[in-house]
Amino acid sequence: MQDTIARHTISALVDNEAGVLARVIGLFSGRGYNIDSLTVSEVDSANGVSRINIVTTGTPMTIEQIKAQLDRLVPVHRVSDLTVEGPHIERELALLKVRSSGEKRVEALRIADIFKARAVDATDRSFVFEITGSASKIDAFAELMRPLGLVDMSRTGVAAISRGPDEI
Amino acid sequence: MSNNTMTGAEILIKALTDQGVDTIFGYPGGAVLPIYDALFKQNSIRHILVRQEGGAVHAAEGYARSTGKPGVVLVTSGPGATNAVTGLTDALMDSIPVICLTGQVPTHMIGTDAFQECDTTGITRPCTKHNYLVKDAGDLARVVHEGFYVATNGRPGPVVIDIPKDVQINRAEYTAPEKVRHKTYRPRVKGDLEKIREAVEMIAQAERPVFYTGGGIINAGPKASSLLTQFVRMTGYPITNTLMGLGGYPASDRQFLGMLGMHGSYEANWAMHDCDVMICIGARFDDRVTGRLDAFSPKSKKIHIDIDPSSINKNIRVDLPIIGDAAHILEDMIRIWKAGARQVDPARIEPWWRQIDIWRARNSFGYEKTDKLIKPQRAVEALYEKTKDRDPYITTEVGQHQMWAAQLFKFENPNRWMTSGGLGTMGYGLPAAMGAQIAHPDKLVIDIAGEASIMMNIQEMSTLAQYKLPVKIFILNNQWMGMVRQWQELMHGKRYSESYVESLPDFVKLAESFGAVGLRAETPDEMDSLIDEMIAVDRPVIADVRVDPTENVYPMVPSGAAHNEMILGSESGASEVPQATDEGLALV
Ligand SMILES: Cc1ncc(C[n+]2csc(CCOP(=O)(O)OP(=O)(O)O)c2C)c(N)n1
Ligand SMILES: [Mg+2]
């Protein structure tokens, strides 16, 4: 088994009960696993089920452990490692505030256009852009905005789902 | 609301009764007074009043481990709950089913830093299998039934149910156990038959096989032990047990190699190192067992049978994992083995047994025979010889005495041996013995103790007195935190920093002050008669056995060493202590 560290996106369906998120986070911190991104929201209100998406990094053995440890939590129904279980889609939404004037302001709008980011707020000195895409696309966009006056950013973290007809 | 309502406290008692609970270990306080009131008005459940909540959890563990039933604890909010944390962690590490009921401040005061408020579910989340905060009396019965299901199914463990005081008082309808089914938690019990067939094939072909079994065999019930014994005998292969697995296979049997691991036998560790097929059942490749990971059993194919999928490939990569209950899988294995009319050709494994017998001849648990002073090993052997016909229940504290007990006391049956393996909790043995004695009032229950450990929960002597529990505390008194002293001797240049046990009480007088019998022995002869006397009295006893203070536990696989780098004691061929490396020193 090679010990190469890789990035994995893991989704879990959990009972939407008090403390379930704390259980998942405590599991990661207690056992020394990484969390690059974590999102959670109810996806089935009739049955009180939430979905947690976690982006983590680790060796194959660690990733296998993370999956098994998550699955062991009593309120967790199902765990799926989207990265190994076939093609999947990852999306993240970000809001970026850019404060600048003159040339830089024009350049910011031009780059936003290329990235299909929308200006959702504007003043005479600032824009707020909304952008959706993969985490790396958002990283690239933020990098370009930095010299153009990026002052504030808020990201949702990764939502992910498998391609094709099968459910998790 | 209909007339069928009851108070939360009454619902709780009814739910416990319906779950078959006959005993609760507890300690009262403001936040559980309504429950104590309900207990007062009934007589189907017996409450055992401990002297510190930590004792209650260990007592429940002893009760659980010696009966196979879950142990139940009741404590108040705040300090009551925090005192229970060590025991809960202990039960989690050793997979012991415990239900711990904690009082909580009323729901409307939660979060206000109320008197004796603490975030019990927050504190106990990482040290329980699962926990609950019940906010509505109408949920209480369901949560209790679900809690018992979770604690006892799959890999067992502790469950905390936190009950605010208003929930204990409010009225609601009762829900019967039959009406409760956990939404999703369904641990796998039956093993994959295809894999079991493959395992049987591997086992049948082995030339240097070894069975390595653990506490999972005990948790799977006495049936798992008898199936294991049957299967191992059918194959004629050697077997070793972990500390937690002792009693899973009869220790007096020729095929038994003794305990393995850091203080395991020479033959068990070498067999693990040199085997070609390892059959691990209900054990978890713990660091005390494996030693250095990259040198662990390098030549073997490994079969791992466990009920907990997260145990697979956690520390050691295995070749054939099978998820399920040990008893079910063993049953299938035996059936498939028989159906194939398999027979092990004795000639094939004869060279392996010949090798094992050479290792065995080192007599690695041997020690110097002397009449001048009491060797602790001799004390354990004498205790075993004099009590073995009484089917005793043995608990231990933590330290050298624990290892000598594990090495030398022979367990023929499961559920007779209770020790703190995963957490290594000093102070476990006395309350655990108390719990075992409550469950088996007519049996001989002995805590093999160290003089330092026994002080950690000595207050429970008072509980023994109150309930007339004739627990025997057999202290191997070496005046030292022996295990700490041993590490300091071998790895820290004999700098005995804070490991001498100063100002010990007079254990004989201490026993008497608690209404127990105090005995002392300073020579081997005195010890023999002390044991006779101890067994004969029908009262709690503290036996202060003054043993050789310099004795060390051997063999020893130093932290960070491989199985085949074991240090032996002088009697089995003294080996030099290797210079500890920085890396080794960092390990525990
Ligand atoms: C609660 C707790 N604190 C500290 C330790 C570390 N520890 C392990 S063994 C030991 C010494 C035990 O001394 P004693 O009970 O006299 O047993 P001996 O080793 O002498 O047989 C200590 C301090 C522990 N295991 N548990
Ligand atoms: Mg000692």
Coordinates of C-alpha atoms and ligand atoms in Angstrom, one line a residue, chain B residues 398-401 404 424-426 450-454 456 476 478 480-484, ligand 1:
Chain B
V398 CA -3.2 -1.8 36.9
G399 CA 0.5 -2.4 37.0
Q400 CA 2.9 -5.3 37.5
H401 CA 0.5 -7.3 39.6
W404 CA 1.5 -11.4 36.7
G424 CA -5.3 0.9 32.1
T425 CA -7.3 2.5 34.9
M426 CA -5.8 2.2 38.4
G450 CA -1.2 -3.2 43.9
E451 CA -0.7 -1.1 47.0
A452 CA -0.7 2.1 44.9
S453 CA -3.8 1.3 42.8
I454 CA -5.9 0.2 45.6
M456 CA -7.5 5.1 44.1
L476 CA 0.9 -7.6 46.0
N478 CA 5.9 -4.1 46.6
W480 CA 6.4 0.8 44.6
M481 CA 4.4 1.8 41.7
G482 CA 6.1 -1.2 40.3
M483 CA 5.3 -0.8 36.7
V484 CA 6.5 2.8 36.8
Ligands
LIG1 C1 -5.3 6.4 37.1 C2 -3.9 6.0 36.7 N1 -2.9 6.9 37.0 C3 -1.7 6.5 36.6 C4 -1.4 5.4 35.9 C5 0.0 5.0 35.5 N2 0.5 3.8 36.2 C6 0.5 2.6 35.6 S1 0.9 1.3 36.6 C7 1.2 2.4 37.8 C8 1.8 1.9 39.2 C9 0.8 1.0 39.8 O1 1.3 0.7 41.1 P1 0.7 -0.5 42.0 O2 -0.7 -0.4 42.0 O3 1.4 -0.5 43.3 O4 1.0 -1.8 41.1 P2 2.4 -2.5 40.8 O5 2.9 -2.1 39.4 O6 3.4 -2.1 41.9 O7 2.1 -3.9 40.8 C10 1.0 3.7 37.5 C11 1.2 4.9 38.3 C12 -2.5 4.6 35.6 N3 -2.4 3.4 34.9 N4 -3.7 4.9 36.0

